[in-house]
Coordinates of C-alpha atoms and ligand atoms in Angstrom, one line a residue:
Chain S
X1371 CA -34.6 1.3 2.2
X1372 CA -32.6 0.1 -0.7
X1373 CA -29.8 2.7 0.2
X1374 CA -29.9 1.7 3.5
X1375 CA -29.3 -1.7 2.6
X1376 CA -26.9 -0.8 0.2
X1377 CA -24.8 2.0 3.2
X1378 CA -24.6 -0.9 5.3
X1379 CA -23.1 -3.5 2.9
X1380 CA -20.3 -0.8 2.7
X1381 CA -20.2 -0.7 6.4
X1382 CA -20.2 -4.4 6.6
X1383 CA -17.4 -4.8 4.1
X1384 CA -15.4 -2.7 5.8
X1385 CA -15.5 -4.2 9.5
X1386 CA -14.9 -7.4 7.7
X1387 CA -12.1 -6.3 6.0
X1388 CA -11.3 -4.6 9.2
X1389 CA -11.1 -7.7 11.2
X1390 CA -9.3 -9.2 8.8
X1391 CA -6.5 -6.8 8.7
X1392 CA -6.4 -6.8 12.8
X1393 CA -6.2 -10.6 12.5
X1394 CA -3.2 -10.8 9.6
X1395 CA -1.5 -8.2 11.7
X1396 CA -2.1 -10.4 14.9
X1397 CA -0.9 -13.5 13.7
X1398 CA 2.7 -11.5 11.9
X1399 CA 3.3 -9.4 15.5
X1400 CA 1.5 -10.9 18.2
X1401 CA 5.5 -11.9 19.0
X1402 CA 7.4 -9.0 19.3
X1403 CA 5.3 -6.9 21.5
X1404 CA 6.3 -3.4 20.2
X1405 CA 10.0 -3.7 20.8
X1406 CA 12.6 -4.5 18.5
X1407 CA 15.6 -6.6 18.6
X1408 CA 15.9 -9.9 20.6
X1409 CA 14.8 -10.2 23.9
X1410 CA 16.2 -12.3 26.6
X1411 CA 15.4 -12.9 30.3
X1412 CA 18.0 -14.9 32.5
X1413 CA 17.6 -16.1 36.0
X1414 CA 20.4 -15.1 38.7
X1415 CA 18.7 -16.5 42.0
X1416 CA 18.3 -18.9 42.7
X1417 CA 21.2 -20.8 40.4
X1418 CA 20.7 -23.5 38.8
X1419 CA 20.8 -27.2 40.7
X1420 CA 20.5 -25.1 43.7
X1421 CA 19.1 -26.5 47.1
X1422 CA 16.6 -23.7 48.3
X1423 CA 14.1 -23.5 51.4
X1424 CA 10.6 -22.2 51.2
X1425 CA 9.8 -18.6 50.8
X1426 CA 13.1 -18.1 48.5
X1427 CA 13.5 -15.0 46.5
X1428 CA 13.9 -15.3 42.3
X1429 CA 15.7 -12.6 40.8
X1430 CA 15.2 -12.7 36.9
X1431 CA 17.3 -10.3 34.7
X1432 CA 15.4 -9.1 31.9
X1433 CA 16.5 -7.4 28.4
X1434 CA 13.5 -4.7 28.3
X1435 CA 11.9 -3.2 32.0
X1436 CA 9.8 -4.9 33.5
X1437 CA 6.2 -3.3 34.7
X1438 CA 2.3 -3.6 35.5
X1439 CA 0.1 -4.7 32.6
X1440 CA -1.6 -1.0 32.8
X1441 CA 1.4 0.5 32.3
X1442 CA 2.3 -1.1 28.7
X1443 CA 5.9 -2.6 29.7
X1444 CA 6.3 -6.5 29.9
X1445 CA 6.4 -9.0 32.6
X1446 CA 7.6 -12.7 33.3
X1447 CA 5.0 -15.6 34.0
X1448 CA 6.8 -17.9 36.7
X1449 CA 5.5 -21.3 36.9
X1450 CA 6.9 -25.1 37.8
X1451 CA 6.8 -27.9 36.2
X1452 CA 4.1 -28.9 33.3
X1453 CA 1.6 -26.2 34.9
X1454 CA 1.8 -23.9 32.5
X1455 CA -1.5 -22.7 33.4
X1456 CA -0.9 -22.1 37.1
X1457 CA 1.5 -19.4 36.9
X1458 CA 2.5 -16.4 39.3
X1459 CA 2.7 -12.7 37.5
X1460 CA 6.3 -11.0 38.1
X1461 CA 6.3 -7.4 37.6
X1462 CA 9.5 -6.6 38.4
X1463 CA 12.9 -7.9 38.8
X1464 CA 12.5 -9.7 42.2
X1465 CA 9.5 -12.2 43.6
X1466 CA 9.0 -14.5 46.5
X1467 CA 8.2 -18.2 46.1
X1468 CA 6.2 -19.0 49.2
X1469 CA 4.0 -21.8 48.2
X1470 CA 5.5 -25.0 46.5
X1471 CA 5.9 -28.7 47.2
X1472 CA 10.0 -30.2 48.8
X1473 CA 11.5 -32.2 46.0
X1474 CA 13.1 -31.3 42.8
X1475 CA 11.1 -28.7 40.9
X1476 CA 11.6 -27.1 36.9
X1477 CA 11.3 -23.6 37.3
X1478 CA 9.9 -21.9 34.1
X1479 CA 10.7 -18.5 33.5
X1480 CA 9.1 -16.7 30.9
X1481 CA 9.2 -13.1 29.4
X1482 CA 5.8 -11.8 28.4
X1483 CA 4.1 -9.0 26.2
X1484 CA 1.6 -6.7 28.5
X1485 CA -1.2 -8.5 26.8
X1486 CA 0.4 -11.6 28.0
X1487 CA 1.7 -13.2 25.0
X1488 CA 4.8 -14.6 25.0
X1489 CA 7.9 -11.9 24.1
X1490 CA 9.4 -14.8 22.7
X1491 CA 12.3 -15.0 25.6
X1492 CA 12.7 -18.4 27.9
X1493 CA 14.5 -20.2 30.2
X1494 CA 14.6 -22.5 32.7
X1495 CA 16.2 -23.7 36.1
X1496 CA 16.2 -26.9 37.9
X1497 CA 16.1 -26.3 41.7
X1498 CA 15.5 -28.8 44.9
X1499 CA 13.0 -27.5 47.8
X1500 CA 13.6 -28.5 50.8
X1501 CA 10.8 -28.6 53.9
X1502 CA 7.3 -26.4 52.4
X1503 CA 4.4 -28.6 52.1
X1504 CA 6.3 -31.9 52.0
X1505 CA 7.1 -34.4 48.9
X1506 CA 4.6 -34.2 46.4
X1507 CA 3.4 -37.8 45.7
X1508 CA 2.6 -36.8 42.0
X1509 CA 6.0 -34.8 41.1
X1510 CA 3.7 -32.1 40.1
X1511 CA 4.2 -28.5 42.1
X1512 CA 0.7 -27.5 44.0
X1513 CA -0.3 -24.0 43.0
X1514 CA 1.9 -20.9 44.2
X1515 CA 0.3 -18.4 46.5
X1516 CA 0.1 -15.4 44.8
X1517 CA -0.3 -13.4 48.0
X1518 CA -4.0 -11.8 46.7
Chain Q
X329 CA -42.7 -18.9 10.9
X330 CA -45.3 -19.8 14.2
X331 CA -46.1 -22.9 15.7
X332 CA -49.3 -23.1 18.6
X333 CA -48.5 -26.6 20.2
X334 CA -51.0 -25.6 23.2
X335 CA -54.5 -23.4 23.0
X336 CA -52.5 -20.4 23.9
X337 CA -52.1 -17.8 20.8
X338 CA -48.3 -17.2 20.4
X339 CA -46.4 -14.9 18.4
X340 CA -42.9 -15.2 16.4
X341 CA -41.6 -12.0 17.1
X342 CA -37.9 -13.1 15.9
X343 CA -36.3 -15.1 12.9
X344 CA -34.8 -18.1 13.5
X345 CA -31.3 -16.9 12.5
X346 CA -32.2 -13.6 14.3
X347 CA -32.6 -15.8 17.4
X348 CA -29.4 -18.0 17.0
X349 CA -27.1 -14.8 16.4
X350 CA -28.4 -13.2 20.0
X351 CA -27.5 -16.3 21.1
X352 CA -24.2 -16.4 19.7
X353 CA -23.4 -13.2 20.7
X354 CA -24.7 -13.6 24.7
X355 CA -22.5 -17.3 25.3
X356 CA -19.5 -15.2 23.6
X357 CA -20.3 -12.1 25.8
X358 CA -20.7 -14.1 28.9
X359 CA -17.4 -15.7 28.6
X360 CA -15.7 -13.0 28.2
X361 CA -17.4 -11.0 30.5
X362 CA -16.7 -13.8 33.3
X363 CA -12.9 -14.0 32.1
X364 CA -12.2 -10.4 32.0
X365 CA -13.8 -9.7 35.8
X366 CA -11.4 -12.7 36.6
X367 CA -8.4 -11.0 35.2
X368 CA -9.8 -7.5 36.4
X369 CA -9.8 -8.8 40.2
X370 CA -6.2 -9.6 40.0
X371 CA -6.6 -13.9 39.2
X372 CA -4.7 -14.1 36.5
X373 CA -2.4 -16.9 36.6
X374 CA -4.8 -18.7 38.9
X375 CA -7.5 -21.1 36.3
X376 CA -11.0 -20.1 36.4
X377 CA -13.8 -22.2 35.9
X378 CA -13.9 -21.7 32.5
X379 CA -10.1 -22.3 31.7
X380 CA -10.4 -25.8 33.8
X381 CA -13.4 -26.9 32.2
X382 CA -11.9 -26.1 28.5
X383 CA -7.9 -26.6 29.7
X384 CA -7.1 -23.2 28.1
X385 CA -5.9 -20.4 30.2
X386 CA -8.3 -17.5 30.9
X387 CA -6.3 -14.8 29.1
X388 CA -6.1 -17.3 26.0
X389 CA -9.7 -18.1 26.8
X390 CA -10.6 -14.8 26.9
X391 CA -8.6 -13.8 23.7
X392 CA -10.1 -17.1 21.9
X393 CA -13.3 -15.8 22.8
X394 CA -13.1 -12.0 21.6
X395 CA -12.0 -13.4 18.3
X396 CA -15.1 -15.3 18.0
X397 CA -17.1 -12.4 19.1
X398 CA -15.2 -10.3 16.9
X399 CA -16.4 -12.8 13.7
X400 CA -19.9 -13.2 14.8
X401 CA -20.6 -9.5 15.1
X402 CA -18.9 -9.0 11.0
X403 CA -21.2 -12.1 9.9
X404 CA -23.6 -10.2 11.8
X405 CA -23.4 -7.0 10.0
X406 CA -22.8 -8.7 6.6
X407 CA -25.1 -11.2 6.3
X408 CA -28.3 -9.5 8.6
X409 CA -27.7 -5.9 7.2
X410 CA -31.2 -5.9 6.6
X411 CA -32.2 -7.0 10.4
X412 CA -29.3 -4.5 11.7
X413 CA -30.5 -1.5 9.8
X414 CA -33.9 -2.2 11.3
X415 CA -32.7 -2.8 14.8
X416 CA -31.0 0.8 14.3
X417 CA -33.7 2.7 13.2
X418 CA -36.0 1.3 15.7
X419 CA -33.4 1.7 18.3
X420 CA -33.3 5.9 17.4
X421 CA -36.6 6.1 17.3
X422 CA -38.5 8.6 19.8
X423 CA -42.0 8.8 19.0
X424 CA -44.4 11.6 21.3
X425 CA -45.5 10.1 24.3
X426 CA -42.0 8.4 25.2
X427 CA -41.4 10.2 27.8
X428 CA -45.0 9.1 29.8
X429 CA -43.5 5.6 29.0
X430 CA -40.9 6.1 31.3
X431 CA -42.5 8.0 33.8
X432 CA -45.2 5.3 34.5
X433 CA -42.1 2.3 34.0
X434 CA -40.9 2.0 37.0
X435 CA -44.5 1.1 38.7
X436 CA -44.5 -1.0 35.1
X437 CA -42.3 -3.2 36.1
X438 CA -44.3 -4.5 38.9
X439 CA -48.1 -4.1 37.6
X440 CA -47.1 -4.7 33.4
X441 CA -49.4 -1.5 33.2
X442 CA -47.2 0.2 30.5
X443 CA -47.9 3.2 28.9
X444 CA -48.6 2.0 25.0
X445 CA -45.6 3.1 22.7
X446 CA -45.5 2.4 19.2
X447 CA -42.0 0.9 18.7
X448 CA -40.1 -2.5 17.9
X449 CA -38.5 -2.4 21.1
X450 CA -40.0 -0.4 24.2
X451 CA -38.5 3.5 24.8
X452 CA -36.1 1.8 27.8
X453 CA -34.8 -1.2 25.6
X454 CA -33.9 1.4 22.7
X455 CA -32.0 3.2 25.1
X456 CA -30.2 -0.4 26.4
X457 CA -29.9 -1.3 22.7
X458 CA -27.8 1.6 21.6
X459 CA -25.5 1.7 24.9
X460 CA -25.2 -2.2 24.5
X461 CA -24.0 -1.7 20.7
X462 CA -21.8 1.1 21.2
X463 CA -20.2 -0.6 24.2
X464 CA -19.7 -3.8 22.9
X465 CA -18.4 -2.0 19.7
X466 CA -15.8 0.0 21.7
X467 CA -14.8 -3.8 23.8
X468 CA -14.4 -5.4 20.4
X469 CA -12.3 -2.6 18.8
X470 CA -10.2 -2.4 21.8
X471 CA -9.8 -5.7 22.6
X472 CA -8.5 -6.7 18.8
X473 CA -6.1 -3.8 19.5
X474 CA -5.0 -5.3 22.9
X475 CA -4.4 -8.5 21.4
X476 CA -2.8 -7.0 18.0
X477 CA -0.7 -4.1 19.8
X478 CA 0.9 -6.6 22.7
X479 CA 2.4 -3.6 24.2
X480 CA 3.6 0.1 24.8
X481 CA 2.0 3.4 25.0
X482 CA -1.2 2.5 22.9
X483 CA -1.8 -0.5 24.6
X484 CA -1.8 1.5 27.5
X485 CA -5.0 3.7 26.0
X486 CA -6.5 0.6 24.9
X487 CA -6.3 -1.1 28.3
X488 CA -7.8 1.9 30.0
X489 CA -10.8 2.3 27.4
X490 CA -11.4 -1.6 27.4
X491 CA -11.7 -1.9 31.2
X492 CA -14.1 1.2 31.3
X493 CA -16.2 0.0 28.6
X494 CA -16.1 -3.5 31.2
X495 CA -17.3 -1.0 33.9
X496 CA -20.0 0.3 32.2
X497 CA -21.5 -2.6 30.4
X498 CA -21.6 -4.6 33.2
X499 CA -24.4 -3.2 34.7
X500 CA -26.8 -2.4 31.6
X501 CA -26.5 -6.0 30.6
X502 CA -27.2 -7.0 34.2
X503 CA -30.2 -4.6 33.6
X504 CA -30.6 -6.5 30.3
X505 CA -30.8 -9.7 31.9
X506 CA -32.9 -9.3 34.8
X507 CA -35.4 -7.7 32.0
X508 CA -35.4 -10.2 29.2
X509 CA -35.2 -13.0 31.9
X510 CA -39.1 -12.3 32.5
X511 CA -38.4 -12.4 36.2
X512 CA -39.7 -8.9 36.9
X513 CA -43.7 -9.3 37.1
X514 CA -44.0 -6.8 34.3
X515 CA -41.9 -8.7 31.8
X516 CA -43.1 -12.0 32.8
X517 CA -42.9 -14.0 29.4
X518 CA -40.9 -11.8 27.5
X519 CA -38.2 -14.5 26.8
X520 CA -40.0 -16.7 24.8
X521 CA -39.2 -13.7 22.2
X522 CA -35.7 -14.8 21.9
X523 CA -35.8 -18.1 23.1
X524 CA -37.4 -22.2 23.0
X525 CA -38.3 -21.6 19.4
X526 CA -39.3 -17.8 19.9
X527 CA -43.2 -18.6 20.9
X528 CA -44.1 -15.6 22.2
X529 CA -47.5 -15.6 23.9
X530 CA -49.6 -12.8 22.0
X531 CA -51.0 -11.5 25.4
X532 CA -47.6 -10.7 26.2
X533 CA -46.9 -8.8 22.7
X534 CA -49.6 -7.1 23.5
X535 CA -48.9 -5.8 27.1
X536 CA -45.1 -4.9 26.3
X537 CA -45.0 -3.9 22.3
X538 CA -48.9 -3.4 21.5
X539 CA -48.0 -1.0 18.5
X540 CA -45.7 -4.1 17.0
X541 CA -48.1 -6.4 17.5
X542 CA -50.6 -4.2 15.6
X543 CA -48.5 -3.6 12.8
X544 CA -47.2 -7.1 12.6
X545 CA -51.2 -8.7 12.7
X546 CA -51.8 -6.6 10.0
X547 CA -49.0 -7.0 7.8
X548 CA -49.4 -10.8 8.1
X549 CA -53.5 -10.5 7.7
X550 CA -52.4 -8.8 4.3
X551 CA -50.1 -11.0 3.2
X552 CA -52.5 -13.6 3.6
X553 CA -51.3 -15.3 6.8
X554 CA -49.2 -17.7 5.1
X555 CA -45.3 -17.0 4.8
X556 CA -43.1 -15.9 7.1
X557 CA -41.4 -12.1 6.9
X558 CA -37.8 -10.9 7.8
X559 CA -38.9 -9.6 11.9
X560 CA -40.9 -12.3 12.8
X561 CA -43.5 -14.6 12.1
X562 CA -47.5 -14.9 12.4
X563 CA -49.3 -14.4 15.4
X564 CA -51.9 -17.0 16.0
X565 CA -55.2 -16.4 18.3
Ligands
HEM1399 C1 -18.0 -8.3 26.4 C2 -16.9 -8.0 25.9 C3 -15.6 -7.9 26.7 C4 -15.4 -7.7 28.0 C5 -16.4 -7.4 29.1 C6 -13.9 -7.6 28.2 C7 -13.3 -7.4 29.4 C8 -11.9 -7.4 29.7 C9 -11.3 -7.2 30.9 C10 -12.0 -6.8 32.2 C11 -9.9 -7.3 30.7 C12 -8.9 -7.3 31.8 C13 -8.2 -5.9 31.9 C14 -7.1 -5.9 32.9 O1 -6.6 -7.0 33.2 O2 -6.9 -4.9 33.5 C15 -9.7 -7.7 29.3 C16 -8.5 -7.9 28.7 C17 -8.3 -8.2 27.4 N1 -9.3 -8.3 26.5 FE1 -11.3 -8.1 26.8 N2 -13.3 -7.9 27.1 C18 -14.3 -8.1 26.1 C19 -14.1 -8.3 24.7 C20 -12.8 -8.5 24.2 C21 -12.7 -8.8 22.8 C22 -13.8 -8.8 21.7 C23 -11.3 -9.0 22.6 C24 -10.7 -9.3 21.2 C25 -9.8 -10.1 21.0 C26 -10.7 -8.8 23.9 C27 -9.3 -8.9 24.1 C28 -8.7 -8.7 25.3 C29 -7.2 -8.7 25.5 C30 -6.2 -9.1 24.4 C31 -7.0 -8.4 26.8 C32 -5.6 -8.2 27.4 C33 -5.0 -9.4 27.8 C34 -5.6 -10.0 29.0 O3 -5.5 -9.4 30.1 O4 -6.3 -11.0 28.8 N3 -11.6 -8.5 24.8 N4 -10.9 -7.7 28.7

């Protein structure tokens, strides 16, 4: 019994120390996703200031190929306004916008690791909507439809 | 150590601390298991429940939470070694007569007529107990690497182990649940074991893990029914 006790101290250490490692190593690359070198993501459509009616097209030019979470490469998080938490999944280099309230809208774009962490490349666009689902009384953008 | 509030003999058939770290560890599990089925059905980006009831987004959520998870099971380890070596052995064990325990369990399950086995845990929980371990050590290995790796070929592995592992577990702690709950006549009572101060009834002990029950009476009868011991407590009747 006492070696038993004593085997699994060992074994306990170690996951600790384990879990530590995985953590330090977390909080030091968490950011860079794998790749090296700076990464950038730009939006070409719709440009800036633009006057756009809904479903418009974005078209976001990215530093590193874009792809599916199962497949390991990154992807860009679109969302408007302060709703960082409502956002629509890009996989590739083109989306459609088919769900969003007429006024003036910040478009977020925002290049992502596969685990979804941020790659540490931004931007943003200002854009006016015209039509869709009719001025939004609180500025805010009403959830996009992800087409699910 | 027991308490009998009412006439009805009762049983401590967990520690306290025992009984906080399954609790720990279930809350932690269920979160992520709701948050990783949300992301698995293709709602990411959408809020769940969760992630408007705390305002953090399920993937953080979900991250957040494997952390903790991640934590709980090293505390765990380290500060129960004692508890986990015993859950182990009496996880592996396989005594004769096992295999008549299953044969007359699923007609169990209805009548609580259980063939007597001499274990901790009954021959269909040890089974449950290693799967759940081994699982839940394969979702926390990969899910640090997911959140440490980011990306790239490995993450690729990971992903594809971590989402199997989600496949499988799913339905033994569903198992797990409807078990422990006590909702199946057989098991009716059972989760006082674990839960509302661990008051098991001893008529319960008896029906589902008589062999315990013996061994426990009997320790506690010769350590003259007054302190408490590392498994459990003191049966009253
Ligand atoms: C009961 C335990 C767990 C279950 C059932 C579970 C399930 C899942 C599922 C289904 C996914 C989504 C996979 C996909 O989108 O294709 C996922 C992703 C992920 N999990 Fe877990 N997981 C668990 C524990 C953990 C732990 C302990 C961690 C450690 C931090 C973790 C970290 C992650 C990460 C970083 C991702 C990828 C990013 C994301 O999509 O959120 N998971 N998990």
């Amino acid at each position: 019994m006492r070696k038993t006790v004593k085997t699994w101290r060992y074994v306990a250490g170690a996951a600790v120390g384990l879990a530590l490692a995985l953590g330090l190593t977390a909080c030091g690359g968490g950011q860079s996703g794998g790749s090296s070198g700076a990464m950038s993501v730009s939006v070409s459509e719709p440009t800036a200031g633009s006057t756009v009616a809904l479903p418009f097209s974005v078209r976001v030019d990215s530093s590193v190929p874009l792809g599916a979470t199962s497949t390991g490469r990154h992807h860009v998080h679109i969302w408007f306004d302060g709703n960082a938490d409502n956002y629509q999944v890009v996989e590739s280099d083109t989306t459609q916008i088919t769900d969003l309230a007429a006024g003036q809208h910040t478009m977020h774009v925002s290049l992502r690791n596969a685990n979804h962490s941020a790659a540490g490349a931004e931007t943003e666009v200002s854009i006016t909507v015209t039509g869709g689902a009719g001025p939004n009384p609180t500025g805010s953008a009403a959830p996009p439809d992800y087409g699910y | 150590m027991t308490a009998t509030r009412s006439a009805t003999p009762v049983v401590e058939r967990y520690s306290r601390a025992v009984r906080w770290f399954h609790a720990a560890t279930y809350v932690t599990v269920l979160v992520l298991l709701g948050t990783g089925w949300w992301l698995l059905t293709g709602h990411e980006g959408r809020p769940s429940p969760a992630a408007r009831l705390t305002g953090v987004s399920d993937v953080a959520l979900h991250t957040y939470v494997g952390w903790a998870l991640t934590v709980i099971a090293a505390l765990g380890v380290t500060f129960g070694a004692r508890a986990a070596a015993t859950f182990l052995r009496e996880s592996v064990r396989y005594d004769r007569g096992d295999l008549r325990w299953f044969v007359r369990w699923p007609a169990a399950l209805a009548t609580g007529r259980f063939t007597r086995h001499e274990g901790h845990f009954d021959p269909g929980q040890r089974i449950a107990n290693l799967a759940l371990v081994g699982l839940l050590a394969t979702l926390v290995g990969t899910g640090t690497g997911l959140a440490v790796v980011a990306g790239g070929a490995s993450y690729v592995w990971l992903l594809r182990l971590h989402t199997w592992a989600t496949y499988v577990i799913t339905p033994v702690l569903l198992g797990h649940i409807l078990i422990a709950a006590g909702v199946l006549p057989g098991y009716r009572g059972v989760a006082q074991a674990m839960h509302l101060g661990g008051r098991l009834r001893v008529a319960v002990a008896q029906r589902v893990w008589p062999g315990w029950l013996e061994r426990h009476a009997s320790r506690v009868t010769a350590a003259a029914g007054s302190v408490s011991e590392p498994t459990g407590g003191t049966p009253h009747g």
